[in-house]
Coordinates of C-alpha atoms and ligand atoms in Angstrom, one line a residue:
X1 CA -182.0 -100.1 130.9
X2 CA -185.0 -99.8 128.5
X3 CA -187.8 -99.9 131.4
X4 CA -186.0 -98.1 134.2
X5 CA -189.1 -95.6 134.7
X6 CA -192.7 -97.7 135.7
X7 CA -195.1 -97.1 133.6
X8 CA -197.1 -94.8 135.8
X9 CA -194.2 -92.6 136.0
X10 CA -193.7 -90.0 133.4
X11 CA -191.0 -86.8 133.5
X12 CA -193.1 -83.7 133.4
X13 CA -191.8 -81.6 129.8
X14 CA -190.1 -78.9 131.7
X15 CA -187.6 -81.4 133.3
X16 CA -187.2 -83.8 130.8
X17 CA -186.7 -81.2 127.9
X18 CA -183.6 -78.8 129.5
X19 CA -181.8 -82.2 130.1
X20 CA -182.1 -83.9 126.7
X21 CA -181.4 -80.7 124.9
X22 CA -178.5 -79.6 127.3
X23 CA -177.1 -83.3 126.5
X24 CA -178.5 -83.9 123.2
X25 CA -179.5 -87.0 123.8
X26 CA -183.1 -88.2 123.5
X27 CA -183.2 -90.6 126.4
X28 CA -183.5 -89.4 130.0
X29 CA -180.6 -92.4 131.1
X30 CA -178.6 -91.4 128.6
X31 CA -179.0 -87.6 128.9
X32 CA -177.9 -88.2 132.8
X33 CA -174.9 -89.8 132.2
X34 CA -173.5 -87.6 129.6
X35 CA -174.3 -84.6 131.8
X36 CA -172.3 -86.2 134.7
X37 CA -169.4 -87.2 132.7
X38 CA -169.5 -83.1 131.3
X39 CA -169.6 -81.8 134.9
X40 CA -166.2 -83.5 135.8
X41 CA -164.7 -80.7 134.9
X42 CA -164.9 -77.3 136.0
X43 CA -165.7 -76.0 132.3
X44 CA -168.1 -78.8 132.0
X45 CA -169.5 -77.5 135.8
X46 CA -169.9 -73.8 134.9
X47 CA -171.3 -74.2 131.4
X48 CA -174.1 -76.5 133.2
X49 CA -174.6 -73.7 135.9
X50 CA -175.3 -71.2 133.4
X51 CA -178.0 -73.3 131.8
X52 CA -179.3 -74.1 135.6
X53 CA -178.7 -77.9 135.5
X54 CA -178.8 -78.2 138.6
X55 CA -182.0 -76.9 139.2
X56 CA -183.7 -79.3 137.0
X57 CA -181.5 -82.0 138.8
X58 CA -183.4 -81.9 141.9
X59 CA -186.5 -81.3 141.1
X60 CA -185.8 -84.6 139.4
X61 CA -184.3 -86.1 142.3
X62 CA -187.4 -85.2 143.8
X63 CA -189.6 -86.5 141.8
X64 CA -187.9 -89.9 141.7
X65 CA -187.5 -90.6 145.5
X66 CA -190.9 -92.2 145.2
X67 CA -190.7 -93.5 141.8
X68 CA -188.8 -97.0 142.7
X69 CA -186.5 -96.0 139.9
X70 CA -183.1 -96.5 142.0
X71 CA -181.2 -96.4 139.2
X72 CA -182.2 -93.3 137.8
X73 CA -182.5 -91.8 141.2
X74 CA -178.3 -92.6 141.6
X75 CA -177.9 -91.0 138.3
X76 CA -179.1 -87.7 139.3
X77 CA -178.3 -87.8 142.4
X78 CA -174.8 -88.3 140.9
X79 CA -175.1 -85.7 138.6
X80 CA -176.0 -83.0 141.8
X81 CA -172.8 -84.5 143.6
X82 CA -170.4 -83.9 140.5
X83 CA -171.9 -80.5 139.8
X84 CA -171.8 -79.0 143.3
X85 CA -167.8 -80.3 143.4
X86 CA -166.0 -77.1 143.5
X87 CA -168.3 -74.8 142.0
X88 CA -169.8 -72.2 143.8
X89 CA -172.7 -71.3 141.8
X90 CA -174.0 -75.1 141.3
X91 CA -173.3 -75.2 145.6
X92 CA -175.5 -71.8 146.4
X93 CA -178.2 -73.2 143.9
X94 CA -178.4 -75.9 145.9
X95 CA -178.9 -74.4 149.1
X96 CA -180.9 -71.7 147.8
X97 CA -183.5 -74.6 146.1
X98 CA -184.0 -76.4 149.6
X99 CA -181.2 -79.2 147.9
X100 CA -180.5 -80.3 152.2
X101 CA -184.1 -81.2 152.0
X102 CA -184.7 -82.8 148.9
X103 CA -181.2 -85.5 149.4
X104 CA -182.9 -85.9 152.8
X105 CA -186.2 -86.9 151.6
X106 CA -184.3 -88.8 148.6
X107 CA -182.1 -90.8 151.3
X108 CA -185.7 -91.6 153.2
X109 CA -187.1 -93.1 150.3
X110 CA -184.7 -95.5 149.8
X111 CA -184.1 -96.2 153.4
X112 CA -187.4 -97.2 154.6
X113 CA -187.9 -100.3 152.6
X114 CA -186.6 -103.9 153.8
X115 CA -183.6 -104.1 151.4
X116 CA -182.0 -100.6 151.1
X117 CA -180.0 -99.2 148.5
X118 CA -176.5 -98.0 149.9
X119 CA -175.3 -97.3 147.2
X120 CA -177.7 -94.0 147.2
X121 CA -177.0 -93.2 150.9
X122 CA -173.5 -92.8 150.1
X123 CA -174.2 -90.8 147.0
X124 CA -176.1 -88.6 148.9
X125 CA -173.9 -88.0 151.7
X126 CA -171.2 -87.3 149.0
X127 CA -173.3 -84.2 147.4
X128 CA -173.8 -83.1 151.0
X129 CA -170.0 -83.7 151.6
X130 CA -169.0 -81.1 148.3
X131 CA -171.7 -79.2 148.8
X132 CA -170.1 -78.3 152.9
X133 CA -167.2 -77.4 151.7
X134 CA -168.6 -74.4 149.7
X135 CA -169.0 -72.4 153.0
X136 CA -170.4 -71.4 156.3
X137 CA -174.0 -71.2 155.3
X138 CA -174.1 -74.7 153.3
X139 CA -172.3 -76.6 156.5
X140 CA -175.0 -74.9 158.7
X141 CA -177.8 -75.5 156.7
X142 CA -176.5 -79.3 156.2
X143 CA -176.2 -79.2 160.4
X144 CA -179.5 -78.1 160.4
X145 CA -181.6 -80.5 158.6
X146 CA -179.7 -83.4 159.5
X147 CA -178.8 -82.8 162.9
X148 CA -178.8 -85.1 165.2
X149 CA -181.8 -87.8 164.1
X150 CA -180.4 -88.3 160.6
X151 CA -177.1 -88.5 161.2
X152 CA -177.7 -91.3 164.2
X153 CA -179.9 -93.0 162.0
X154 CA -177.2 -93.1 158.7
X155 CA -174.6 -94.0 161.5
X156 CA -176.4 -96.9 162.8
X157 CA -175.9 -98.8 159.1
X158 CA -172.8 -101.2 159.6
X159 CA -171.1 -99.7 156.2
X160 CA -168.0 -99.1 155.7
X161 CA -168.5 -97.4 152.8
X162 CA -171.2 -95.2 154.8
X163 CA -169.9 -94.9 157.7
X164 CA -166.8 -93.1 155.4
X165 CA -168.6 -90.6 153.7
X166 CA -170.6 -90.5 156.9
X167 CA -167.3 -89.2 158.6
X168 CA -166.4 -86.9 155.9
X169 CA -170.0 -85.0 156.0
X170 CA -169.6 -84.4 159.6
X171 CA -165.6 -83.7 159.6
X172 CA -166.2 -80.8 156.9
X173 CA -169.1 -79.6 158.4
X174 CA -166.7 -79.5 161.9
X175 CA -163.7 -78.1 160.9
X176 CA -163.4 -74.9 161.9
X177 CA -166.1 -74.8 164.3
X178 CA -166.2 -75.5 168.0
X179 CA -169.5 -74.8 168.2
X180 CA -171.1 -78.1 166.1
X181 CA -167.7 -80.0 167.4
X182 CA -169.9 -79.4 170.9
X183 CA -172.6 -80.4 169.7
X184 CA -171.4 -83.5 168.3
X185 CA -169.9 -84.2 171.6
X186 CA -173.2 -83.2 173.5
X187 CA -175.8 -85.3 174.7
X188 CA -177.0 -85.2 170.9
X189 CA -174.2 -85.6 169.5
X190 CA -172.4 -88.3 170.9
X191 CA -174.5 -91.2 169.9
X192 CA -173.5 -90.5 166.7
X193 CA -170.0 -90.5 166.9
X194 CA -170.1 -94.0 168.8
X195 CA -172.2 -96.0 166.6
X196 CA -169.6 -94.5 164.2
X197 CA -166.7 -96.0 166.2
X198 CA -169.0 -99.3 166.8
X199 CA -169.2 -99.9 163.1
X200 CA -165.6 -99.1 162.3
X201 CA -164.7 -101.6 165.2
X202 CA -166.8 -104.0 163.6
X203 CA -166.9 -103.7 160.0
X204 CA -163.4 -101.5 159.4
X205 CA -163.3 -98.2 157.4
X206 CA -161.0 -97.9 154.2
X207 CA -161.1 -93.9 154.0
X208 CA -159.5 -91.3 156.4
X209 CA -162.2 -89.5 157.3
X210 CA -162.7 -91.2 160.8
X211 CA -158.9 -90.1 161.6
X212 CA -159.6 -86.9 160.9
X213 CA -162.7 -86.7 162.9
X214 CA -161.4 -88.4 165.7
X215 CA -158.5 -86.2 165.6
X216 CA -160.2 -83.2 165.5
X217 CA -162.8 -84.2 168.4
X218 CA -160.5 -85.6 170.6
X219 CA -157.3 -84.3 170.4
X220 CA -157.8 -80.9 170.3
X221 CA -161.1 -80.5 171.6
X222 CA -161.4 -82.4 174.7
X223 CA -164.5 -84.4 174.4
X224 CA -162.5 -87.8 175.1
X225 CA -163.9 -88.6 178.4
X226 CA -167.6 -88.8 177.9
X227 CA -166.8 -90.6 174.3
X228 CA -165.0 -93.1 176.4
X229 CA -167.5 -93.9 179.0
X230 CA -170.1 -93.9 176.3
X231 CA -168.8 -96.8 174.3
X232 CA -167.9 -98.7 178.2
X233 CA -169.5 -102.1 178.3
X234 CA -172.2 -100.1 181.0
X235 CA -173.6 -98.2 178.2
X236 CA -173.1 -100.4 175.2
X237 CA -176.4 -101.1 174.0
X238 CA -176.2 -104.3 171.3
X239 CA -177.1 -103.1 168.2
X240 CA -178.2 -105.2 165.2
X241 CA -176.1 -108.4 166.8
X242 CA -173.1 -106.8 167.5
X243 CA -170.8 -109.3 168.9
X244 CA -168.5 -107.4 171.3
X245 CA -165.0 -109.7 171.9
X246 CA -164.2 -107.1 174.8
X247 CA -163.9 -108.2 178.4
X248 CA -165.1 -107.3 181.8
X249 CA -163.8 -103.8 182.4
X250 CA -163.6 -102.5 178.3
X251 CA -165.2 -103.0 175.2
X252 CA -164.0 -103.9 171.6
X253 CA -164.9 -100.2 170.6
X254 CA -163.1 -99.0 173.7
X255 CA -160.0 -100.8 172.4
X256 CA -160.7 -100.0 169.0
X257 CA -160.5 -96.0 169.6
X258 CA -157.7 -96.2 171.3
X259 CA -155.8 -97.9 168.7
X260 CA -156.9 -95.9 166.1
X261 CA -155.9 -92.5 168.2
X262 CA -152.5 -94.0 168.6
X263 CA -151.8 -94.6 165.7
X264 CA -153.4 -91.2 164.1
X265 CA -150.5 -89.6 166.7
X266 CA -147.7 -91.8 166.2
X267 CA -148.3 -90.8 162.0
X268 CA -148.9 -87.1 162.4
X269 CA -146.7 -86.1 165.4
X270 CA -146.3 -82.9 164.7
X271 CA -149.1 -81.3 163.7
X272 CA -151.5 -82.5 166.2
X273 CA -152.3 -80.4 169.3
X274 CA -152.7 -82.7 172.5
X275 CA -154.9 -81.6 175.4
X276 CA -154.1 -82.0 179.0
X277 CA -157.1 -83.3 179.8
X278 CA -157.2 -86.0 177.2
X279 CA -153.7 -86.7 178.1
X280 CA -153.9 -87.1 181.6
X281 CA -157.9 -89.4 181.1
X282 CA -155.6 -91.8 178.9
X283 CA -153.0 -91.7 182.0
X284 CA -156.3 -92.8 184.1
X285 CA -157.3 -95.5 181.8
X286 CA -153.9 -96.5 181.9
X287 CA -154.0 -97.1 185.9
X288 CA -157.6 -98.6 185.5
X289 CA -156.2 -101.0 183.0
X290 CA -152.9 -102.3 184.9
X291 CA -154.7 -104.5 186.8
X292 CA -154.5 -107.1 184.1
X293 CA -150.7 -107.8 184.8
X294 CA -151.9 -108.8 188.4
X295 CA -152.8 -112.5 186.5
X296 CA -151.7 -112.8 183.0
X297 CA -149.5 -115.1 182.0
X298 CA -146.8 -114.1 179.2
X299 CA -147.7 -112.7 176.1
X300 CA -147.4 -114.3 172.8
X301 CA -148.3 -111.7 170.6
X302 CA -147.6 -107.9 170.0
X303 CA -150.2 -105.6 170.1
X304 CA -153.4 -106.2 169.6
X305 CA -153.6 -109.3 171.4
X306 CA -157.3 -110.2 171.2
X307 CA -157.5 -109.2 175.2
X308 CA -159.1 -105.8 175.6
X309 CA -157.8 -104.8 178.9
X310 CA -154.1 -105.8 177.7
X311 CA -155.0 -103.7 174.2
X312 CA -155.9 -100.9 176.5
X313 CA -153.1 -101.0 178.3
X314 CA -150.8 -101.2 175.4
X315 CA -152.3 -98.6 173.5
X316 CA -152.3 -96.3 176.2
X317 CA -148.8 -96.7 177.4
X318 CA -147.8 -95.9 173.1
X319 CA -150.4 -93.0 173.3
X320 CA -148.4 -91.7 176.4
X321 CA -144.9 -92.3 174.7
X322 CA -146.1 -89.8 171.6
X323 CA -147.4 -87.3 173.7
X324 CA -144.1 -87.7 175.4
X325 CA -141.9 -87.3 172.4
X326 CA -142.8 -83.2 172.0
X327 CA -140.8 -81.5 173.0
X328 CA -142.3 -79.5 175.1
X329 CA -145.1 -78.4 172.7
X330 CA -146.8 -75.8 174.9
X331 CA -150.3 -75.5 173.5
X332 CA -149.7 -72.7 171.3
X333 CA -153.5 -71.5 171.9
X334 CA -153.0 -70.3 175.8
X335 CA -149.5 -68.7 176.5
X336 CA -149.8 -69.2 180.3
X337 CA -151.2 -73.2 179.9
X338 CA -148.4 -76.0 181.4
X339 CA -147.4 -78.2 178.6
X340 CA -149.2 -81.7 178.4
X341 CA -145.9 -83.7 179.5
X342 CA -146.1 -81.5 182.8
X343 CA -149.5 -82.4 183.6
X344 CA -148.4 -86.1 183.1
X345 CA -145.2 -85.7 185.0
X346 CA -147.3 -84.2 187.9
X347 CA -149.6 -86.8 188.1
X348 CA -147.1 -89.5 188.6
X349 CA -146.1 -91.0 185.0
X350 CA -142.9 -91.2 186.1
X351 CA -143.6 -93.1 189.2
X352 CA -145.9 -95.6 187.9
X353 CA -143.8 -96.1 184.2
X354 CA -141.1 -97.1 187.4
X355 CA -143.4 -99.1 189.4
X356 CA -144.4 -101.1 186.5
X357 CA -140.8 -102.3 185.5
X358 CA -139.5 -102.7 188.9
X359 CA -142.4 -105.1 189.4
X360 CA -141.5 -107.1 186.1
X361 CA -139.0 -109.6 185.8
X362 CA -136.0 -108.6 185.1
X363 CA -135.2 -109.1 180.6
X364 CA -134.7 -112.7 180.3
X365 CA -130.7 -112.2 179.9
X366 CA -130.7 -110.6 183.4
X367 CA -132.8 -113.3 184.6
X368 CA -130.2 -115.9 183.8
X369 CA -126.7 -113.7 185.6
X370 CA -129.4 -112.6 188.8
X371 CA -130.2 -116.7 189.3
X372 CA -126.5 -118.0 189.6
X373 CA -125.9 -115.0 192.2
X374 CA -129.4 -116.1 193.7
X375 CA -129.0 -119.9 194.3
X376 CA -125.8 -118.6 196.4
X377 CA -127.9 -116.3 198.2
X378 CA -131.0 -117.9 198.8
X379 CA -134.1 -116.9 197.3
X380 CA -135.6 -113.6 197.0
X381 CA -137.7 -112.4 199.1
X382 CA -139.9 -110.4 196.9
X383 CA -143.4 -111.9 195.4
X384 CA -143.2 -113.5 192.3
X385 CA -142.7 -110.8 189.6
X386 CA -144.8 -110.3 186.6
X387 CA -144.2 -111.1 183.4
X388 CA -144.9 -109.0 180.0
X389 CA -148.7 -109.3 179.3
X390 CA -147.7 -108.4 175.3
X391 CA -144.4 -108.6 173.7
X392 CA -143.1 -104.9 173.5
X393 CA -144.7 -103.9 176.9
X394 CA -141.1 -103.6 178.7
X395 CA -139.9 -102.2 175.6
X396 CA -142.8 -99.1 175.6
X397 CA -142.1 -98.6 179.5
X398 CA -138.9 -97.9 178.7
X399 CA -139.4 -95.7 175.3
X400 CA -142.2 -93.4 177.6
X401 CA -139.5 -93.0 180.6
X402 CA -136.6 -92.5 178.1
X403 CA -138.8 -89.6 175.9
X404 CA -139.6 -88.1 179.4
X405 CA -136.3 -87.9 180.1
X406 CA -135.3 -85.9 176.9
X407 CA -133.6 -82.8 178.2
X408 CA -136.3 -82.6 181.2
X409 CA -134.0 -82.5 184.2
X410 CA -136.4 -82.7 186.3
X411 CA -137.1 -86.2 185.0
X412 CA -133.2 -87.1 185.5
X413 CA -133.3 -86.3 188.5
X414 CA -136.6 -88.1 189.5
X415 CA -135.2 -91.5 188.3
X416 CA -132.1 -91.4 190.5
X417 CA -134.0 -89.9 193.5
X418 CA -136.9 -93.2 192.8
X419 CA -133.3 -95.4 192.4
X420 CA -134.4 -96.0 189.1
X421 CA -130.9 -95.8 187.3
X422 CA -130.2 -99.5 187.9
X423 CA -133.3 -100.6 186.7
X424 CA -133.0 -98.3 184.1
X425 CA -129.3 -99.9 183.0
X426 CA -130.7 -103.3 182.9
X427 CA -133.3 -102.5 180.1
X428 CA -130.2 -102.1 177.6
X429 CA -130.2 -105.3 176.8
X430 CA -131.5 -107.1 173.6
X431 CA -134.7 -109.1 174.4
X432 CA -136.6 -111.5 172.4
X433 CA -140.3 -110.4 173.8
X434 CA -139.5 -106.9 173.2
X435 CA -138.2 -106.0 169.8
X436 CA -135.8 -103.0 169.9
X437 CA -135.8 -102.4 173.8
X438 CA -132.0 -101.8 173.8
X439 CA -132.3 -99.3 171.4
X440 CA -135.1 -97.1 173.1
X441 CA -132.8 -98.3 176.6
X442 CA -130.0 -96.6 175.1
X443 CA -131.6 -93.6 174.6
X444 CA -133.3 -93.5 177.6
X445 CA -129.4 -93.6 179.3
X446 CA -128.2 -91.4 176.6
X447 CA -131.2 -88.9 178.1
X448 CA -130.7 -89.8 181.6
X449 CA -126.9 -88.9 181.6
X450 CA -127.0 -85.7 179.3
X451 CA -125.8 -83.0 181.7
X452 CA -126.4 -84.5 184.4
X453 CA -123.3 -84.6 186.9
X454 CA -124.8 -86.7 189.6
X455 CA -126.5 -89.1 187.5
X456 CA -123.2 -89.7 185.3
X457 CA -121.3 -90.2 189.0
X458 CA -123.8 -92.9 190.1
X459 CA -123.9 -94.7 186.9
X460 CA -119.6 -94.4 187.0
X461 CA -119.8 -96.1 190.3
X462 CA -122.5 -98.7 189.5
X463 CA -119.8 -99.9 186.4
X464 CA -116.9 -99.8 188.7
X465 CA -118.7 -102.3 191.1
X466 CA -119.6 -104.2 188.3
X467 CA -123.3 -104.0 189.6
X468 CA -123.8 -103.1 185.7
X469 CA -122.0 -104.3 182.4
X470 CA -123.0 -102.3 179.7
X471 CA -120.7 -102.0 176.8
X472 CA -123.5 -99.3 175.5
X473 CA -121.7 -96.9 177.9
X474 CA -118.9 -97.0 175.5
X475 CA -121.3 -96.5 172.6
X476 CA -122.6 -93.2 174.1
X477 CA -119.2 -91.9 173.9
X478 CA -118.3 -92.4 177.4
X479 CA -115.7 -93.8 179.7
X480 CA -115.7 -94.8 183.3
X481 CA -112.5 -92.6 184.9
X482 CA -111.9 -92.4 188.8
X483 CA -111.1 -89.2 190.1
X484 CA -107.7 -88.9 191.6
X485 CA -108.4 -86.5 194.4
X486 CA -112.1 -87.4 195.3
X487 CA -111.9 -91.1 194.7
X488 CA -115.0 -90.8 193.0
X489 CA -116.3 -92.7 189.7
X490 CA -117.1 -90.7 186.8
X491 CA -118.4 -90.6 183.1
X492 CA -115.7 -89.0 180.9
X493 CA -116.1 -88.2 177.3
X494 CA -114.2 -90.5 175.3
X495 CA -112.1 -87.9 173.0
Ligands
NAG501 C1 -176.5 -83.9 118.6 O1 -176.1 -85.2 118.2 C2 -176.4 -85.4 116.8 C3 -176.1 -86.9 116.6 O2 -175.0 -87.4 117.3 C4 -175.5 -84.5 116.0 O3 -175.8 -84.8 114.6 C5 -175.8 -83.1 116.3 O4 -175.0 -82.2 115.6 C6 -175.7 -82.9 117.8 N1 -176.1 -81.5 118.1 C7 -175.5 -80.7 119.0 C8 -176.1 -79.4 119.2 O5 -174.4 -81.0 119.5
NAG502 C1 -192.3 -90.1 149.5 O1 -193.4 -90.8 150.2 C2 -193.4 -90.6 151.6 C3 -194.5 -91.4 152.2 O2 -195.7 -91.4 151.4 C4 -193.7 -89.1 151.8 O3 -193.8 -88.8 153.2 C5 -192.6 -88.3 151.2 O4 -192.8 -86.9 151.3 C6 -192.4 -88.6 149.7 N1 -191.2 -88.0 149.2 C7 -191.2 -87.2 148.2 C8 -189.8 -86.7 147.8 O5 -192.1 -86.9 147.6
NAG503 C1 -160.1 -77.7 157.4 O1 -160.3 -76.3 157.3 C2 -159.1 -75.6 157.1 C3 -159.5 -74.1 157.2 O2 -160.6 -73.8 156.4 C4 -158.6 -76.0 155.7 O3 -157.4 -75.3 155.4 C5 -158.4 -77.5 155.7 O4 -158.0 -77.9 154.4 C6 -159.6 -78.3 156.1 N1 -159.2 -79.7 156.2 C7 -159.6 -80.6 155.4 C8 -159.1 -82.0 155.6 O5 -160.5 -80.4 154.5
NAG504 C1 -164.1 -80.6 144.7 C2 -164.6 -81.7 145.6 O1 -164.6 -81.5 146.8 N1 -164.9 -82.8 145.1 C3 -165.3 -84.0 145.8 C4 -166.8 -84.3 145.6 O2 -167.1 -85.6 146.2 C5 -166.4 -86.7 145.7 C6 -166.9 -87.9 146.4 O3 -166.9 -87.7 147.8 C7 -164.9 -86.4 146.0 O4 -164.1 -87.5 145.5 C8 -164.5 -85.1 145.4 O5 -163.1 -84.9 145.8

């Protein structure tokens, strides 16, 4: 590292000097990297705050964006991001000495030429990403310099490792404020946050900082329907060669939001707030994407299956099951708001979960008992049924219904009125293309029956005409007993 600095380039005295004597060191490399290992530590931090380190830092950050002296650049630039990590005097310096500016200009230097250095941009963003958490000021004066034409420009490099502290920069400076959340999900705003969901579709992401974005955009603030629209094959613009594997009616980045939303709510049920509005557009992509059972043949594979109108469809019937498992989380923010599984149960979840399974064929165990009675009756005269377009998709009909179910008698009642309770009773059964579907068919039964008189009496009956045969009725606890006086069938607990 002898000839890091061009020749042309010399450290004026009154940068160069506080740095070597502050490290006592008599090299400028070396100097750096002692001063960044010290400022590890908060002692290390404060001790260089009150010999104004950080000052010197950028003006030497400055002075190096033009130098074509990358490695040094990183080093201070390194130096900035360690010192400004928790300590508030190093993060008011900064904003106080126009810092925003100068890792702007720093990142600009680097990123104009034909190969540039990422490394840099993502130490940059990193000292921006410390520096935001120090307050309301820093995160505005970050927002402000960078805001939108940076950030759409940093977003449109197909990093990971960008794209990450990308996330983080805009996360921190969002949380906790609805207004820049807005704005990120304005006009401005938005291109942003979809060339950041393009490049995790394509290249992945390895931090969390996405989920926590996405979370914080989408669940809580409803900005969900223009994001979607905006990454829908209509506006897709192909950027640097992006190949998109989508299909006709959705896109890979379509597909690839929904997965990662369903899987940020199926890990952190509880402490997510779900609109009713983002609930009930997922319900709507839901109908647009059932289509696709109309001509697929059986699936082979579990979700994701490589189709993106199949993907969609399974990842918005498991986004709906989630929501569906709160019970009855009544957005704590409004006290006179329905609850989200209202909204859905109002708009016809219930129906459609129904329509869907009644339009399958029945689990391939049924199949087998329904054709002896068949070829003795003649065939049916219904079309020919549908088949599972990805294993589990009978299986996460059933887990939605059964979670709607839970203590909602409303929903009990709904499924006997819609003579769902049959259909219901065959889904108990154990089914090679849908892993666990008598276990989440069990508990929808358990749900369906729990203190409901009628629906107990109509399952009782269905047993005792040997309609159904489901030795799971026994599991629950229960026993088929006919009433003496009234003739009727009824569910008994077994004592
Ligand atoms: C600086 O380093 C030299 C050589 O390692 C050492 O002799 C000297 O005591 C150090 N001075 C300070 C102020 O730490
Ligand atoms: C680097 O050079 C560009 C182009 O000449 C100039 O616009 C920019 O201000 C310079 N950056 C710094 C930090 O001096
Ligand atoms: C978001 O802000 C809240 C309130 O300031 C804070 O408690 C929380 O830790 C922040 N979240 C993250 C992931 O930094
Ligand atoms: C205290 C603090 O926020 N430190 C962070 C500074 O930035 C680095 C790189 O992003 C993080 O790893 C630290 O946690």
């Amino acid at each position: 590292m002898e000839d890091t600095l061009p020749m042309e380039f010399s450290v004026p005295e009154s940068i160069l000097q506080p740095l070597l004597i502050a490290a006592n060191s008599s090299r400028l490399d070396e100097a750096l990297e002692c001063l960044l290992e010290a400022a590890r530590t908060a002692h290390g931090r404060s001790d260089l705050a009150s010999h104004n380190i950080l000052l010197v830092g950028l003006q030497l950050s400055q002075l190096l964006s033009n130098s074509s002296a990358p490695h040094l650049l990183a080093l201070s630039l390194r130096l900035l991001r360690n010192l400004c990590a928790g300590e508030i005097v190093n993060q008011n310096s900064f904003i106080n000495e126009n810092g925003v500016k100068i890792i702007l200009l720093a990142l600009k230097s680097v990123g104009l030429g034909s190969n540039p250095d990422y490394g840099i941009f993502r130490i940059g963003l990193q000292v921006l990403g410390n520096v935001s958490l120090a307050g309301e000021e820093h995160r505005s004066a970050i927002w402000g310099q960078f805001f939108p034409v940076w950030f759409v420009e940093i977003a449109s490099i197909r990093r990971p490792e960008i794209s990450d502290a990308l996330s983080m920069v805009l996360y921190n400076c969002c949380n906790g404020s609805h207004e820049r959340i807005g704005e990120l999900c304005g006009i401005q705003g938005l291109p942003i946050v979809a060339e950041i969901i393009r490049t995790a579709s394509t290249v992945g992401f390895r931090e969390d900082w996405l989920k926590l974005l996405l979370s914080r955009v989408f669940f809580e603030d409803n900005h969900f329907p223009q994001l979607f629209s905006k990454l829908s094959s209509a506006q897709s613009t192909i950027i640097g060669g992006d190949v998109d594997h989508g299909d006709s009616l959705f896109t890979a980045a379509e597909v690839f939001l929904l997965s990662t939303l369903s899987e940020v709510l199926n890990q952190k049920i509880e402490e997510i707030i779900v609109s009713n509005d983002f609930a009930f557009c997922v319900l709507e992509i839901l109908r647009r994407s059932v289509v696709v059972i109309d001509s697929c043949s059986r699936g082979k594979s579990g979700l994701p299956t490589g189709f993106a109108t199949i993907d969609v469809l399974g990842y918005s019937i498991t986004i709906l099951r989630d929501i569906c498992a709160r019970e009855d989380m009544r957005s704590s923010k409004e006290e006179n708001s329905v609850d989200v599984v209202s909204t859905l149960l109002s708009s016809g979840l219930i129906e459609l979960m129904l329509d869907l399974l009644r339009d399958l064929e029945p689990p391939a165990i049924i199949r087998k008992s329904i054709k002896k009675v068949e070829t003795q009756e003649g065939p049916s005269s219904s079309d020919s049924p549908k088949v599972c377009p990805y294993k589990g998709f009978r299986r996460d009909i059933v887990a939605v219904i059964g979670n709607c179910l839970y203590r909602r008698k409303y929903v009990q009642d709904l499924i006997r009125k819609n003579n769902g309770i049959l259909l219901l009773m065959q889904q108990c059964v154990t089914d090679e293309d849908n892993p666990f579907l008598r276990e989440w068919g069990i508990w929808s039964i358990r749900n369906l029956l729990e203190g409901n008189a009628e629906n107990q009496r109509v399952v009782a009956e269905l047993e005792l005409q040997g309609s159904v045969d489901i030795p799971e009725i026994s599991g629950l606890g229960l026993r088929v007993e006919v009433d003496q006086k009234t003739r009727r069938a009824k569910l008994v607990n077994v004592s």
